[in-house]
mmCIF file of C-alpha atoms in Angstrom:
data_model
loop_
_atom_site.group_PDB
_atom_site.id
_atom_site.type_symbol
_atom_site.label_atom_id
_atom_site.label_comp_id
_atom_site.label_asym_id
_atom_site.label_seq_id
_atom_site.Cartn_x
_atom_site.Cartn_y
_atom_site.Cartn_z
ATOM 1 C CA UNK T 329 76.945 162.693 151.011
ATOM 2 C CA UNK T 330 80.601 163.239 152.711
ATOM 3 C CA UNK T 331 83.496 161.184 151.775
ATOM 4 C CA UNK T 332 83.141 159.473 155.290
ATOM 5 C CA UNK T 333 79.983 157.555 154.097
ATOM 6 C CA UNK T 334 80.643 157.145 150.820
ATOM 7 C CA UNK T 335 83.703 155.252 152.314
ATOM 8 C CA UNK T 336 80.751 153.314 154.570
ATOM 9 C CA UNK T 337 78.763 152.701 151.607
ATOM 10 C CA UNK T 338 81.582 150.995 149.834
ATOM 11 C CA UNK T 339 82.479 149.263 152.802
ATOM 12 C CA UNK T 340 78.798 147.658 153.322
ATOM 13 C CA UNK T 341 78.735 146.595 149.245
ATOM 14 C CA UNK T 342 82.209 144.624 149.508
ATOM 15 C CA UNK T 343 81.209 143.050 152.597
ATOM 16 C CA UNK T 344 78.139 142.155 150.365
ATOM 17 C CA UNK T 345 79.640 141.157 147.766
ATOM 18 C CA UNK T 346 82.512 138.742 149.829
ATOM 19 C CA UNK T 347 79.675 137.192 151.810
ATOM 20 C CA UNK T 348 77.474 136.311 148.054
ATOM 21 C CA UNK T 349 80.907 134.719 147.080
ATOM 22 C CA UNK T 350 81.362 132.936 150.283
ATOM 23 C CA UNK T 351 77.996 131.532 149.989
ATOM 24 C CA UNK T 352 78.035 130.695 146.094
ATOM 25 C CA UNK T 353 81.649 128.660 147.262
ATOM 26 C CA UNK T 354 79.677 126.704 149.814
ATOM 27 C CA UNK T 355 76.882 125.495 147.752
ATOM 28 C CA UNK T 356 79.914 123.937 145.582
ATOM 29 C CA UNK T 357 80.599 120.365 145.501
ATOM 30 C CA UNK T 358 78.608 117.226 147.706
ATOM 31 C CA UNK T 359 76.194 114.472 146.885
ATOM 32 C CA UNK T 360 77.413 113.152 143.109
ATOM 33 C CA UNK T 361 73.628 111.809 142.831
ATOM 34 C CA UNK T 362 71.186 114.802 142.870
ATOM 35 C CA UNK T 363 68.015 114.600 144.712
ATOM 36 C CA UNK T 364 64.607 115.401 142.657
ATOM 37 C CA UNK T 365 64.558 118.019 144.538
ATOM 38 C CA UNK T 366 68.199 119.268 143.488
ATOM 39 C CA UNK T 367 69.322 120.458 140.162
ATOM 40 C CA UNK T 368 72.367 118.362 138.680
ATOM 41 C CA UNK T 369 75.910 120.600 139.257
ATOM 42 C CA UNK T 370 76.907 122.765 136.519
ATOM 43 C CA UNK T 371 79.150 119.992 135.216
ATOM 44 C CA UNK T 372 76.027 118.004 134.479
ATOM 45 C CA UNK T 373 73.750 120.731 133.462
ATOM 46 C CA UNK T 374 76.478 121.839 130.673
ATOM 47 C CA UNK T 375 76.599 117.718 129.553
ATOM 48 C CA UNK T 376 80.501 117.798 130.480
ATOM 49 C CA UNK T 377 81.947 113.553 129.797
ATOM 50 C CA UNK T 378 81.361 112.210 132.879
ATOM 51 C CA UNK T 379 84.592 110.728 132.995
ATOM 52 C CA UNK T 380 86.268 110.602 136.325
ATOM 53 C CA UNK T 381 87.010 107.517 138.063
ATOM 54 C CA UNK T 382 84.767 106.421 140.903
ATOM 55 C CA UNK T 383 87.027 104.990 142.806
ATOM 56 C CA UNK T 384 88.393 107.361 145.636
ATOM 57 C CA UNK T 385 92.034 108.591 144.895
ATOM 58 C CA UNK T 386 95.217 107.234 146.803
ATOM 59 C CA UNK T 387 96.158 103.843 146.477
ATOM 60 C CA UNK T 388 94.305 101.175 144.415
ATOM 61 C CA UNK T 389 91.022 100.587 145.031
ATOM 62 C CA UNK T 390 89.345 97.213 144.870
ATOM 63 C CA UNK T 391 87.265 96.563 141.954
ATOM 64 C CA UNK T 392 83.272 97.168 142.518
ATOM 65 C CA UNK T 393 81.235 94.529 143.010
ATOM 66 C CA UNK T 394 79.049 93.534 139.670
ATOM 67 C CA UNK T 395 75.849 92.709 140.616
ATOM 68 C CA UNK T 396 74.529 92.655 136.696
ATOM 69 C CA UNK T 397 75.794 92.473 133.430
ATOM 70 C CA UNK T 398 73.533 93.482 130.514
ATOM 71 C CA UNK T 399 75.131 93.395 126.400
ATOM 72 C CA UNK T 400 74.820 95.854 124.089
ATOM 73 C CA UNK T 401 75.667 96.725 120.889
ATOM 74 C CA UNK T 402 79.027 96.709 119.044
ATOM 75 C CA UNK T 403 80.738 95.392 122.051
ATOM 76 C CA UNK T 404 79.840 97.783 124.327
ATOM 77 C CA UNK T 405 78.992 95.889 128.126
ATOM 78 C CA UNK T 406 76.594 97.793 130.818
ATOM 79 C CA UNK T 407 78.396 96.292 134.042
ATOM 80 C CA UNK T 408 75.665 97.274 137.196
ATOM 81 C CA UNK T 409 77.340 98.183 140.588
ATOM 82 C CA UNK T 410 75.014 98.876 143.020
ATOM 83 C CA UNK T 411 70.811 99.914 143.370
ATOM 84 C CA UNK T 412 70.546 101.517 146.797
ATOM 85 C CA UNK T 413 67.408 102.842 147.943
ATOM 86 C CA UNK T 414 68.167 105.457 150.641
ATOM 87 C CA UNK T 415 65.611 106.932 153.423
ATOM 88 C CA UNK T 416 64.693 110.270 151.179
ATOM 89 C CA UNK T 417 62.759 107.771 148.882
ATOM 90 C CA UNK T 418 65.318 107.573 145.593
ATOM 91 C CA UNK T 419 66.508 104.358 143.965
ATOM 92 C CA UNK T 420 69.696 105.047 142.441
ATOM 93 C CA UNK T 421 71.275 102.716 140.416
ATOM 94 C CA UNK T 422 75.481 103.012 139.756
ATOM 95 C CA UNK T 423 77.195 100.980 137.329
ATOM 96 C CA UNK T 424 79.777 101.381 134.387
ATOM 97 C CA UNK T 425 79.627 101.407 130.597
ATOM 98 C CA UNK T 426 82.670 99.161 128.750
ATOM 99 C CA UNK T 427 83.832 99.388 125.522
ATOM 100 C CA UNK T 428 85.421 95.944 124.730
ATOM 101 C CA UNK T 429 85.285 96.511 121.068
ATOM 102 C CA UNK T 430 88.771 97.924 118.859
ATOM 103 C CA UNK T 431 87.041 101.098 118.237
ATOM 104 C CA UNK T 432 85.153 103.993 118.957
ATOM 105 C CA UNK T 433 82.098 103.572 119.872
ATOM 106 C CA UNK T 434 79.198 106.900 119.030
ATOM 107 C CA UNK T 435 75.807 105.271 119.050
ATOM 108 C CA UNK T 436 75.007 106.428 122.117
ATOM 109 C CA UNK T 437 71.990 108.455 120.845
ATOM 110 C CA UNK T 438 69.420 106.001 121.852
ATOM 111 C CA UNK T 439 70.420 105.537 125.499
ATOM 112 C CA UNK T 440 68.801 108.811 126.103
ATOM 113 C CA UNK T 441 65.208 107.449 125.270
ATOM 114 C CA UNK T 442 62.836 110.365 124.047
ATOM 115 C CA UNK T 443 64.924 112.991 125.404
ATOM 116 C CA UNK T 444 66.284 115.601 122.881
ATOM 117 C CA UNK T 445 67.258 119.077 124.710
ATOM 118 C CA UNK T 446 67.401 118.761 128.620
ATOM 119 C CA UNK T 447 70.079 116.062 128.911
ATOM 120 C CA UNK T 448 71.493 115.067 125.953
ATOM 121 C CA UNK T 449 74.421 112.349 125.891
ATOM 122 C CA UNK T 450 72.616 111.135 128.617
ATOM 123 C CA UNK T 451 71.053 107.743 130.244
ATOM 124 C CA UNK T 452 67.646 109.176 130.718
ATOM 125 C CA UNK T 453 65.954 106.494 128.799
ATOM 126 C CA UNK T 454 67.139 104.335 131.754
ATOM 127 C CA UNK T 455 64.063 102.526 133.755
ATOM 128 C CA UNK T 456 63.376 100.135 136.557
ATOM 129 C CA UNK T 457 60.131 97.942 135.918
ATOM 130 C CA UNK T 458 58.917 96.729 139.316
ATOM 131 C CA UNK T 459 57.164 93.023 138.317
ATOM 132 C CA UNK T 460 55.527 92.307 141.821
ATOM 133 C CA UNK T 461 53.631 96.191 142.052
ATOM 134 C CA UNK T 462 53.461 96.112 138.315
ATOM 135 C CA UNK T 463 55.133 99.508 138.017
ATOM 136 C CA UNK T 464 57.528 101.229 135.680
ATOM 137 C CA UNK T 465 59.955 103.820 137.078
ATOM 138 C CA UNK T 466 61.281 106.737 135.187
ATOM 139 C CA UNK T 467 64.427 108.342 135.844
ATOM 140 C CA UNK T 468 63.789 111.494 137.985
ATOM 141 C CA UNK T 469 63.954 115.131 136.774
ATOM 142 C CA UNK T 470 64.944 118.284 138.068
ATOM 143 C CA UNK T 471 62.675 121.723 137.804
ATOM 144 C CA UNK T 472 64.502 122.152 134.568
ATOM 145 C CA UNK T 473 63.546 118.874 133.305
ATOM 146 C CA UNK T 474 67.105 117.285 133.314
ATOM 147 C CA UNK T 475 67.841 114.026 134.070
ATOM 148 C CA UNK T 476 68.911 112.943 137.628
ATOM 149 C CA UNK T 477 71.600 110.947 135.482
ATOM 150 C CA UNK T 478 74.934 110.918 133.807
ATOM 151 C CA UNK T 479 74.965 113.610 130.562
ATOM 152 C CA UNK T 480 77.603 113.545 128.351
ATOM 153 C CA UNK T 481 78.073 110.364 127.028
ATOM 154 C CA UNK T 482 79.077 110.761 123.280
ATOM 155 C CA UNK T 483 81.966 108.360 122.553
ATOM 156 C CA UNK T 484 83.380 105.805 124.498
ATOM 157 C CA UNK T 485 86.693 104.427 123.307
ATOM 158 C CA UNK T 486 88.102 101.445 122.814
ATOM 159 C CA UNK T 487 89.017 99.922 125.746
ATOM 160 C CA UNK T 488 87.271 102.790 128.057
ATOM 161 C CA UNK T 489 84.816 102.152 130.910
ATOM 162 C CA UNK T 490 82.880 105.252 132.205
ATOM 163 C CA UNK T 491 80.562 105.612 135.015
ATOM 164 C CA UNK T 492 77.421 106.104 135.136
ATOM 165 C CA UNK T 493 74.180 106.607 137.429
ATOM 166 C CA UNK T 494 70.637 106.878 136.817
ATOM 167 C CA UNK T 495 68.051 107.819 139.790
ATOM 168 C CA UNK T 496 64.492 106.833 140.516
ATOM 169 C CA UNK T 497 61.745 107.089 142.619
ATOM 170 C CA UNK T 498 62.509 104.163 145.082
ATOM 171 C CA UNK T 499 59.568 101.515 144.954
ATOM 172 C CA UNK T 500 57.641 100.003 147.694
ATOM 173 C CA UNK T 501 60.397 98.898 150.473
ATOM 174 C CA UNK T 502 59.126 95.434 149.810
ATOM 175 C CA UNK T 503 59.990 95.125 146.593
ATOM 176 C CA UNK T 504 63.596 94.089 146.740
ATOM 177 C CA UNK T 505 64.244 93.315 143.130
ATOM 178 C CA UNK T 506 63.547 95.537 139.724
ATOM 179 C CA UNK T 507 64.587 94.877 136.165
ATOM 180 C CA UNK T 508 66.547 97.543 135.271
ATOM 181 C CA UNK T 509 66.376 98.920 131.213
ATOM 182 C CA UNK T 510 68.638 100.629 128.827
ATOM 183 C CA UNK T 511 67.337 101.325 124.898
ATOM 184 C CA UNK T 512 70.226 99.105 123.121
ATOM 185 C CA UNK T 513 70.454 96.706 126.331
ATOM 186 C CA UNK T 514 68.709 93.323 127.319
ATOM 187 C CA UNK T 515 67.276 94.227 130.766
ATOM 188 C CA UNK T 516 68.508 92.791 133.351
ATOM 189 C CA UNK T 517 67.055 91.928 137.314
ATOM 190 C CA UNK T 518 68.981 93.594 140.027
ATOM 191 C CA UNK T 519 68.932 93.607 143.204
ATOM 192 C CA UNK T 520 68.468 96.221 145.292
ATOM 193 C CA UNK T 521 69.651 97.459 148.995
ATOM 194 C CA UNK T 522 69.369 99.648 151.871
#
């Protein structure tokens, strides 16, 4: 092989190699609330504290609407936000977890129902009971089996509210209110929209 295609051969693999990047790069970033279809980002799949703020940045945001409260343990208050149904067929429900307690709060074990290794931290224990079709809803799961959910919930501080989200397979479009369930919460009716 002459040094002239060796050259060419190089060429070709870092043109390869740039375009893999480019592509990888792309895939980054989008929809915060997976489809079943989707596996969770790497943030979720590694249980990383869900922690940003869900509010968009620059200037203050007005405070989300509260369309449910639910109480749990030790002071800690499940506020619900929003259950949208959207036209792919997914019920997800968004809300944030409160701390109003003086300290630390760790119990956050049972929240992830029977789930021990794909999503720890996590809400997967979450449902939606549907009283009119008589139907309970699971939260939805990836090829990998983790939770189309929030992951890596392990302490919530004093004074700390963290978002969360929990998806479902969206019930019959005329059912327009489920109860939605959290092991360590009273369940609660919500609405739901779209």
């Amino acid at each position: 092989m002459s040094i002239r295609q060796k050259v060419k051969v190089r060429r070709g693999a870092a043109v390869a190699v740039a375009a893999l990047l480019a592509l990888a790069l792309a895939g980054c970033g989008g929809d915060e609330n997976p489809k079943e279809s989707q596996k969770p980002s790497a943030s979720q799949k590694q249980g990383d504290t869900p922690q940003k703020s869900a509010a968009p940045s620059g200037g203050s945001a007005a405070p989300a609407e509260v369309i449910a409260t639910s109480q749990g343990q030790s002071g800690i208050v499940m506020e619900i936000n929003s259950a949208t149904r959207d036209q792919d067929g997914y019920l997800t429900v968004n809300g944030h977890i409160k701390n109003t307690g003086s300290t630390p709060f760790a119990q956050t074990a049972a929240w992830r129902g029977d789930e021990k290794t794909a999503s720890p931290a996590s809400v997967a224990g979450a449902t939606v009971v549907d009283n009119a079709g008589k139907k309970r809803y699971y939260v939805l799961r990836d090829t990998e089996g983790r939770c189309a959910c929030t992951t890596g919930l392990m302490v919530i501080k004093a004074g700390e509210s963290v978002p969360f989200f929990a998806q479902f397979p969206a019930p019959p479009a005329n059912t327009t209110e489920v109860v939605f369930g959290l092991p360590t919460f009273a369940a609660t009716p919500i609405k739901i929209s779209g």
